[in-house]
Coordinates of C-alpha atoms in Angstrom, one line a residue:
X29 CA 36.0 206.7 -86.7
X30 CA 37.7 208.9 -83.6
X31 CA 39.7 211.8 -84.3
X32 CA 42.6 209.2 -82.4
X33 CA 42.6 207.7 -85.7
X34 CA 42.0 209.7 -88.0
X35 CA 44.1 212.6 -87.0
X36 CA 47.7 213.2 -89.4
X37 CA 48.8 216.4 -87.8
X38 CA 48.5 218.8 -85.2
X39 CA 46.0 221.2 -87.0
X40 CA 43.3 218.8 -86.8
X41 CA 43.4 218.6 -83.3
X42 CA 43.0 222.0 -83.2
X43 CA 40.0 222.1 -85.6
X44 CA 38.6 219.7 -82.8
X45 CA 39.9 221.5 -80.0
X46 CA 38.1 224.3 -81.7
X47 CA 34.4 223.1 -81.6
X48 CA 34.8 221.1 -77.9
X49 CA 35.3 224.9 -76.5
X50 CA 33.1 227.5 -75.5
X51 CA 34.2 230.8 -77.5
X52 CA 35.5 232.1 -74.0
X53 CA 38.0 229.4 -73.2
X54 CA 38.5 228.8 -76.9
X55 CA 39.8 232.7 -77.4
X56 CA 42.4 232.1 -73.7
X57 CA 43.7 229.1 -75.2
X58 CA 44.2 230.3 -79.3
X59 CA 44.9 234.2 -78.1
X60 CA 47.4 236.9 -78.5
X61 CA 48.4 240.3 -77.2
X62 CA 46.6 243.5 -79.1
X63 CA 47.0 242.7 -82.8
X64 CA 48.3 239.6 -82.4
X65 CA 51.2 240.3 -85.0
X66 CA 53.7 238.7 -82.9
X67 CA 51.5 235.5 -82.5
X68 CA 51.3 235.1 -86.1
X69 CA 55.3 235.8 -87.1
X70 CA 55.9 233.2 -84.6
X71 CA 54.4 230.9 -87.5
X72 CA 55.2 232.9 -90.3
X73 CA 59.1 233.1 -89.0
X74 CA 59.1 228.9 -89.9
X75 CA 57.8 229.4 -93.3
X76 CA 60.3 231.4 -94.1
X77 CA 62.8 229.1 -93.2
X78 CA 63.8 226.4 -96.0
X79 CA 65.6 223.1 -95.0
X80 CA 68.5 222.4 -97.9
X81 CA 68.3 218.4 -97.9
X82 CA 71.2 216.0 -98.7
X83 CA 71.0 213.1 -100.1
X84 CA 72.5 209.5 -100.4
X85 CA 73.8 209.8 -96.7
X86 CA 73.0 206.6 -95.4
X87 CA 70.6 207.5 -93.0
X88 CA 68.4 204.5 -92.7
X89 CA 68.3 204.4 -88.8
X90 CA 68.1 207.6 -87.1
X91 CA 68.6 209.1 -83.6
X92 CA 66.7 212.3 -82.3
X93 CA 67.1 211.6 -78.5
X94 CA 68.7 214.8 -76.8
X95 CA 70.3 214.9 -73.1
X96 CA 69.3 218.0 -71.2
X97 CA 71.2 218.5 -67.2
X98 CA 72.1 214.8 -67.2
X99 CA 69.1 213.2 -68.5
X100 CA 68.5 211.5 -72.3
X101 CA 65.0 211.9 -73.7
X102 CA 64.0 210.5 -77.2
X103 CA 63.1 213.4 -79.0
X104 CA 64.2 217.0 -79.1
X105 CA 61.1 218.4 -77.0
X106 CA 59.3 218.5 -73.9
X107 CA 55.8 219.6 -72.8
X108 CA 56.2 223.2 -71.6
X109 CA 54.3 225.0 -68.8
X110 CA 51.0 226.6 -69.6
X111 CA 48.9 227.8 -66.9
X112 CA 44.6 227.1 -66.6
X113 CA 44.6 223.8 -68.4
X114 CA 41.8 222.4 -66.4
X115 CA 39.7 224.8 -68.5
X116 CA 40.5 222.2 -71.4
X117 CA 39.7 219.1 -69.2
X118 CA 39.7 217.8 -65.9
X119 CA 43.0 217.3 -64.3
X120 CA 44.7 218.3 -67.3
X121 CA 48.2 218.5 -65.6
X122 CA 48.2 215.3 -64.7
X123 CA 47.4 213.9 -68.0
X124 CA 50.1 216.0 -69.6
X125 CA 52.1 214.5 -67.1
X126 CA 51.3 211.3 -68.0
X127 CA 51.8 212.0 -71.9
X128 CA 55.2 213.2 -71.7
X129 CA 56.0 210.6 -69.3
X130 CA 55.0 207.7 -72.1
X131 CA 56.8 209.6 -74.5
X132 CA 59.5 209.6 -72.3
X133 CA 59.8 213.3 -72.6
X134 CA 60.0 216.1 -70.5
X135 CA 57.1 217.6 -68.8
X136 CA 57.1 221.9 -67.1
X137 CA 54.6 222.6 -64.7
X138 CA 53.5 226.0 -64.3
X139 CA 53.1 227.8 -61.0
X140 CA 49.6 228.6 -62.5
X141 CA 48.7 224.8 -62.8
X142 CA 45.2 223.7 -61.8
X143 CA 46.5 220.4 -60.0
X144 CA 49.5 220.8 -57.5
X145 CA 52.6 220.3 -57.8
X146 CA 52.8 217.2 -55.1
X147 CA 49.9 215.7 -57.3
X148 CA 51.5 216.1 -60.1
X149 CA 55.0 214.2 -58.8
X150 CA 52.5 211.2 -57.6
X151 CA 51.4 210.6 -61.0
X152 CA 54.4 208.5 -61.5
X153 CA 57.9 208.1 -63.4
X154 CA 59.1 210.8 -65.8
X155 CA 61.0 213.8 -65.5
X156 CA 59.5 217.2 -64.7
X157 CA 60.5 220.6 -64.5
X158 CA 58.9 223.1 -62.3
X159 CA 58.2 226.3 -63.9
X160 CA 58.1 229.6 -61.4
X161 CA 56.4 233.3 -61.4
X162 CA 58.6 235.2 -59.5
X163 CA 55.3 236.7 -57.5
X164 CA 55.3 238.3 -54.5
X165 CA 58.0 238.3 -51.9
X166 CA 61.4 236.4 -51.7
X167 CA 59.7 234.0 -49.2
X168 CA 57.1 233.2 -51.6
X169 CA 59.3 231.6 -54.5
X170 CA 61.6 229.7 -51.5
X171 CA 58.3 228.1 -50.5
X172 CA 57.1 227.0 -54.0
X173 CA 61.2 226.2 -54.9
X174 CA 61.3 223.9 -51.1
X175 CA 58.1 222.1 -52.8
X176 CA 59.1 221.3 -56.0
X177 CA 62.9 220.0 -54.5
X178 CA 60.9 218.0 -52.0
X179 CA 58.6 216.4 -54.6
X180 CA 61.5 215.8 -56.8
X181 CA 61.5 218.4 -59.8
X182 CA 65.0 218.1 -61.3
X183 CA 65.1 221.7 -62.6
X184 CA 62.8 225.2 -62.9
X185 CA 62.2 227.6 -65.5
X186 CA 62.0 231.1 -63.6
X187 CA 59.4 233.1 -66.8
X188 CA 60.5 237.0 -66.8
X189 CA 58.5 238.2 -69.4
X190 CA 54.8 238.3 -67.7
X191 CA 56.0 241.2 -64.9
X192 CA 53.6 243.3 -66.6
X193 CA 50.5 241.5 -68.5
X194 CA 50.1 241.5 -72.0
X195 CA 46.9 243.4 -73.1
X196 CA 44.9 239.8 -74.3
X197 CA 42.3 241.6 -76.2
X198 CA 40.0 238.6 -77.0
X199 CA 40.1 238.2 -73.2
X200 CA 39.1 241.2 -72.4
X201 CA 35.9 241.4 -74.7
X202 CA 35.5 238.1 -73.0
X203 CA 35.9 239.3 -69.4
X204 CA 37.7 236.8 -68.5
X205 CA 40.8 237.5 -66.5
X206 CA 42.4 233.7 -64.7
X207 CA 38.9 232.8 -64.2
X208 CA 35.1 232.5 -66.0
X209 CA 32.7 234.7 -64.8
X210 CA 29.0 233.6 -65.1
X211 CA 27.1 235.7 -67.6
X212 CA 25.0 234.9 -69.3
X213 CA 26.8 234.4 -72.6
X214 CA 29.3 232.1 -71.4
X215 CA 26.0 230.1 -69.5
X216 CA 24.6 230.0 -73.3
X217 CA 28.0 229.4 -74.8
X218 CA 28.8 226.5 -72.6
X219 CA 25.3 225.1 -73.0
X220 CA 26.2 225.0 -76.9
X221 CA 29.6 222.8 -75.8
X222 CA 27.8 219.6 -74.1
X223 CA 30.9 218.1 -74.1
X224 CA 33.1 220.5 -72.2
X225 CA 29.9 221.8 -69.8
X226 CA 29.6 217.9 -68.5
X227 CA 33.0 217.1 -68.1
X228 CA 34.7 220.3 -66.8
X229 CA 32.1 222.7 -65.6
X230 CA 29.7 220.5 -63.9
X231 CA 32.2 217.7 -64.0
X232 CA 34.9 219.8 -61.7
X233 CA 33.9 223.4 -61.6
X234 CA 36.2 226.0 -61.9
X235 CA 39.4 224.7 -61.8
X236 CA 41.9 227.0 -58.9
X237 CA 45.2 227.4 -58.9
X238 CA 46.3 225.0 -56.2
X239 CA 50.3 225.9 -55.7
X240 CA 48.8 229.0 -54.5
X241 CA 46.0 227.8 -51.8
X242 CA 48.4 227.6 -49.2
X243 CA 49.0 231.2 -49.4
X244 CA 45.4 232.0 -48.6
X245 CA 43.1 230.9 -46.2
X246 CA 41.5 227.7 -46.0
X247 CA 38.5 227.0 -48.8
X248 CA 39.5 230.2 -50.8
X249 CA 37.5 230.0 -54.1
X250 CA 39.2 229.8 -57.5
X251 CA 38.1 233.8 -57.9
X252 CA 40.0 234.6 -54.4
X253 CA 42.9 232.5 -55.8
X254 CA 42.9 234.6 -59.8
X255 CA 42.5 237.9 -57.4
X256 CA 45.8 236.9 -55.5
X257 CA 47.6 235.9 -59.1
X258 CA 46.6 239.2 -60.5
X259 CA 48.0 241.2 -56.8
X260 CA 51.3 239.8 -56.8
X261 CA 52.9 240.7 -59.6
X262 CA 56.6 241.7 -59.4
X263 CA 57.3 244.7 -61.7
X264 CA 60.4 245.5 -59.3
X265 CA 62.3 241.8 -60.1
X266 CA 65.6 242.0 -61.7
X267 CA 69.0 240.1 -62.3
X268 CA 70.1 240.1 -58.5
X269 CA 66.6 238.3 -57.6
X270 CA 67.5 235.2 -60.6
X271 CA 70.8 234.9 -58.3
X272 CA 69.1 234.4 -55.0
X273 CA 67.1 232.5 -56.7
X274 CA 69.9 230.3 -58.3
X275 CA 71.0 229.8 -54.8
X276 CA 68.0 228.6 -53.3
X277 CA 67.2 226.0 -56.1
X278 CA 71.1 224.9 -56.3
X279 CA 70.2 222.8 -59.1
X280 CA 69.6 223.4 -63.1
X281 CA 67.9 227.1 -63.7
X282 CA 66.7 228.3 -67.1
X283 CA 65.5 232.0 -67.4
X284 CA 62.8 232.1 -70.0
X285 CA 61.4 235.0 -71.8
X286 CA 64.7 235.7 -73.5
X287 CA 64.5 237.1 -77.0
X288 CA 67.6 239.5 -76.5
X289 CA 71.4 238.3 -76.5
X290 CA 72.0 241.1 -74.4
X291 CA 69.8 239.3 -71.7
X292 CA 70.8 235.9 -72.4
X293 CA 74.5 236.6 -71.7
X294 CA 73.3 238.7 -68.5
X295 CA 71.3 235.3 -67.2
X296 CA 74.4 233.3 -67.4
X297 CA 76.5 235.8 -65.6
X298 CA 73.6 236.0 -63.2
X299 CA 73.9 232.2 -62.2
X300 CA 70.9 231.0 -64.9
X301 CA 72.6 227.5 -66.7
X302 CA 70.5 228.0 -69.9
X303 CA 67.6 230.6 -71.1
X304 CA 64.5 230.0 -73.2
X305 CA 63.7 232.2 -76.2
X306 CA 60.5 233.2 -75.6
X307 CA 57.6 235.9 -76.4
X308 CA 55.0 234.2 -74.1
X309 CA 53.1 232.7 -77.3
X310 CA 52.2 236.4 -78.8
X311 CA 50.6 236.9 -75.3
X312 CA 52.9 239.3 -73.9
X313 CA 54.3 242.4 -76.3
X314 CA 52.8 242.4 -79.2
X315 CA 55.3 243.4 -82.1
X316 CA 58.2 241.7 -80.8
X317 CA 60.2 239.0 -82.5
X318 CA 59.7 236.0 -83.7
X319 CA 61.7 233.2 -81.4
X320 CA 62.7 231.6 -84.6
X321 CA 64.4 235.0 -86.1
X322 CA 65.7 235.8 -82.0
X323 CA 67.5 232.2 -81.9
X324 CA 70.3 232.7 -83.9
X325 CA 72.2 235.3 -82.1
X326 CA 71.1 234.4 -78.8
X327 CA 73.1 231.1 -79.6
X328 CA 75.7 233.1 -81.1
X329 CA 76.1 234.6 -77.9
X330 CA 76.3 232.4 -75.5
X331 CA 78.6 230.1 -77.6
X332 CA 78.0 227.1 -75.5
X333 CA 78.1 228.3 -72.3
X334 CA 74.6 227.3 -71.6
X335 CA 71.6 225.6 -73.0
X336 CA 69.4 227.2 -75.0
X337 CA 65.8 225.9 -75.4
X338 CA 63.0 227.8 -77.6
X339 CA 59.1 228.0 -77.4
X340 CA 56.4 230.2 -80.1
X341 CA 54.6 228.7 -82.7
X342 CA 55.8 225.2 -82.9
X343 CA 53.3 223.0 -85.3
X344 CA 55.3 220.6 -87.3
X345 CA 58.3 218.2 -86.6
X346 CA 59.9 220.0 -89.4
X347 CA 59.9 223.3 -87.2
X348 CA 61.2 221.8 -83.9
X349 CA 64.3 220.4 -86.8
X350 CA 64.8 224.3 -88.1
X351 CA 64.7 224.9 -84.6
X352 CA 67.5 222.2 -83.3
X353 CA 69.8 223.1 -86.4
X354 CA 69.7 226.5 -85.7
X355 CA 71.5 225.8 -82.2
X356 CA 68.6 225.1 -80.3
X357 CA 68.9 222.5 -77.7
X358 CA 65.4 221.6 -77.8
X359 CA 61.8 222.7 -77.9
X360 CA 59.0 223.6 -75.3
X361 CA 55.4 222.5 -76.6
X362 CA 52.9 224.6 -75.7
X363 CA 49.8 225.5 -77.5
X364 CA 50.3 222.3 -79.6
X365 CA 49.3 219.4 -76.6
X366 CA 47.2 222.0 -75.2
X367 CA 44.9 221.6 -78.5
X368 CA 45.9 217.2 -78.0
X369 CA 44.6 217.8 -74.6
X370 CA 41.5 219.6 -75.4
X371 CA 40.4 217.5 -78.1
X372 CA 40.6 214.2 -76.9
X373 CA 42.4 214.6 -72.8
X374 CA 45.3 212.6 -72.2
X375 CA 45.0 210.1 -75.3
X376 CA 44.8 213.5 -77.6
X377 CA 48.2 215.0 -76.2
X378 CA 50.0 211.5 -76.3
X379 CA 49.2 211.5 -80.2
X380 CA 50.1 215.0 -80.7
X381 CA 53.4 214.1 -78.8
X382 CA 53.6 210.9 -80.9
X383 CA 52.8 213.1 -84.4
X384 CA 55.9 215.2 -83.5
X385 CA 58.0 212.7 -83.0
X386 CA 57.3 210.6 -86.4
X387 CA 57.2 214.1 -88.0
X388 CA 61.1 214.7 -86.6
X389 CA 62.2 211.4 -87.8
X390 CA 60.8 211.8 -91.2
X391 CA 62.4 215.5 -91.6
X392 CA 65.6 214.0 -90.6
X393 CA 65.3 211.4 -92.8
X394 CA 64.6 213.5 -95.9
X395 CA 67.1 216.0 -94.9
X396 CA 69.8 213.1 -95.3
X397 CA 70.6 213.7 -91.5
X398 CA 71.5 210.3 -88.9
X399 CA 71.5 212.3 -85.7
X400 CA 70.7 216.3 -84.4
X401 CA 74.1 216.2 -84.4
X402 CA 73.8 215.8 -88.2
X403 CA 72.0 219.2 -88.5
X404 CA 75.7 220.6 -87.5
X405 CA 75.8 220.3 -91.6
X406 CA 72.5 221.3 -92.3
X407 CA 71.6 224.7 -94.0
X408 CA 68.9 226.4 -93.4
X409 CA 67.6 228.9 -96.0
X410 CA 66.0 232.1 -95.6
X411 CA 63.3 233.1 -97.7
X412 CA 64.3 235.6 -99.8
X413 CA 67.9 234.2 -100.1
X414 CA 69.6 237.3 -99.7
X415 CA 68.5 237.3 -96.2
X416 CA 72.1 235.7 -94.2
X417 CA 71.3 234.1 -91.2
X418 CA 74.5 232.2 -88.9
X419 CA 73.9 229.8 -85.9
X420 CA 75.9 227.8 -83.4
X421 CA 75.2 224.1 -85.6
X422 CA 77.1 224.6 -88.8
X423 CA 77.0 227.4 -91.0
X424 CA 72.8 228.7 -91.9
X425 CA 72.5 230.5 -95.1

């Protein structure tokens, strides 16, 4: 029987994700920063989390659609940006696209995407997002911004928290650094994954980062396109460049990589119409905090005066609904369709986006809640107990 049918949640995608990859792209997808404390908290911050249910409420038909700048979409997430996924399977963009599109969610591209952003666009209905590295010079984002207006993105995520990279440690045993490098252990390794080695190494080779091509010269090979990534880095960014940036795009602008309130209040007043709290995954600074334990007082914070949308760890339905109650506007997938994805390609992330959204309904249900606006009287409760939290949804104890 497929794994399409016989998979109940999002770990056993990732069991199969798992074996389909060689150890190399295996460690870049499932990967944190040094320890990898901050990857696992992300997790860890949910379980301590306890959802106080009601009961007898008369819930019997529910609603978890949310409306983000103007748009409804049925449930309280969207597939986030994540850079490489044609490692995972061939044009894996455009079959995230795709997903989310039939989910009628969301769907971020990343400026590190391995199909283009035009391509992308062309794959038909469905919102999208374009999510931007601030690298290199001004001119550089203007040009990627004029493509994704052109091409019909409704809004960008501008990510702040990769100025410096994170020290990926399994990568780094790996040597792999935006691109695979043949040795021969990752020849032997991939020989070990038929699978994978027919339908993305000799099926496509190694996938580029086409946003970027036009910024080098014709026929540059995916390693001349990971050298130019790993160049033009922008240490130096900083609040004034989100407001030139605000007023190139005009339109919806979320800052993501937010884990302070300081800096969520200081994106608003630089122009930013929502943040998104954010540790990279684990990937960046290892020892920061979980998203789930930052969200509270970033929503605190801003008090409604933006949207506030969350990333890390994200597994269950029942996390994205801790999430939503806590203040959260919604939630950015990542890691989750990516194993979808690289289990079973676009079928695999469409029934991870479809687990979700039966596992929301059922957590609402339970919880005795009609609506996310419902959660307004949800508690959440810490584990231990003495441990107070307080977010912008009703009171969280």
């Amino acid at each position: 029987m497929s794994l399409l049918k016989t998979a109940t949640n999002v770990a056993d995608f990732t069991a199969a994700a798992r074996r389909r990859l060689p150890r190399v792209v295996w460690d870049y997808l499932d990967g944190g920063a040094e320890d990898e404390t901050t990857l696992r908290d992300n997790r860890a911050g949910f379980e301590r989390l306890k959802i106080m249910p009601r009961v007898l409420t008369g819930n019997a038909k529910r609603d978890q659609s949310v409306e983000l700048f103007g748009t409804r979409f049925a449930s309280p997430f969207m597939i986030g940006p994540t850079g490489l996924n044609g490692l995972f399977w061939p044009d894996a963009d455009l079959a995230l696209a795709r997903a989310a599109a039939s989910a009628d969610v969301g769907f971020a591209l990343s400026t590190a995407s391995n199909n283009s952003l035009e391509e992308v666009a062309a794959t038909g209905p469905g919102t999208r997002w374009f999510q931007l590295y601030p690298w290199g010079d001004a001119a550089f984002s203007a040009r990627l911004l004029e493509r994704a207006k052109r091409s019909g993105y409704s809004a960008v995520i501008v990510t702040v928290d990769t100025l410096t990279a994170g020290k990926r440690e399994r990568d780094l045993r790996n040597g792999f650094s935006h691109e695979l490098r043949i040795t021969p252990r990752v020849v032997l390794d991939g020989l070990a994954h038929p699978a994978w080695l027919r339908s993305v190494w000799l099926g496509r080779g190694m996938p580029r980062f086409e946003n970027l091509a036009e910024f080098l010269p014709p026929g540059a090979s995916a390693s001349q396109l990971a050298d130019f990534t790993r160049s033009q880095r922008n240490p130096s960014f900083a609040w004034e460049d989100i407001e030139r940036l605000k007023r190139t795009w005009e339109g919806p602008l979320l800052v993501k990589g937010i884990l302070a309130s300081a800096d969520a209040v200081r994106a608003l007043e630089a122009g930013a119409d929502g943040v998104v709290v954010s540790n990279h995954g684990g990937r960046q600074l290892d020892g920061a905090p979980a998203t789930i334990d930052a969200l509270p007082d970033i929503v605190a914070a801003i008090g409604g005066r933006g949207r506030v949308l969350v990333d890390g760890g994200f597994r269950r339905g029942s996390d994205i609904v801790k999430a939503v109650a806590l203040g959260a506007d919604a939630v950015l997938l990542g890691r989750s369709t990516l194993y979808g994805l690289a289990a079973a390609g676009q079928a695999g992330a469409t029934r991870v986006l479809a687990i979700l959204r039966d596992e929301v309904d059922r957590t609402l249900a339970l919880a005795g809640a009609r609506s996310l606006v419902d959660l307004q009287q949800m508690q959440i409760v810490s584990s231990p107990p003495s441990q107070l939290r307080h977010g912008a949804l009703g009171r969280v104890v």
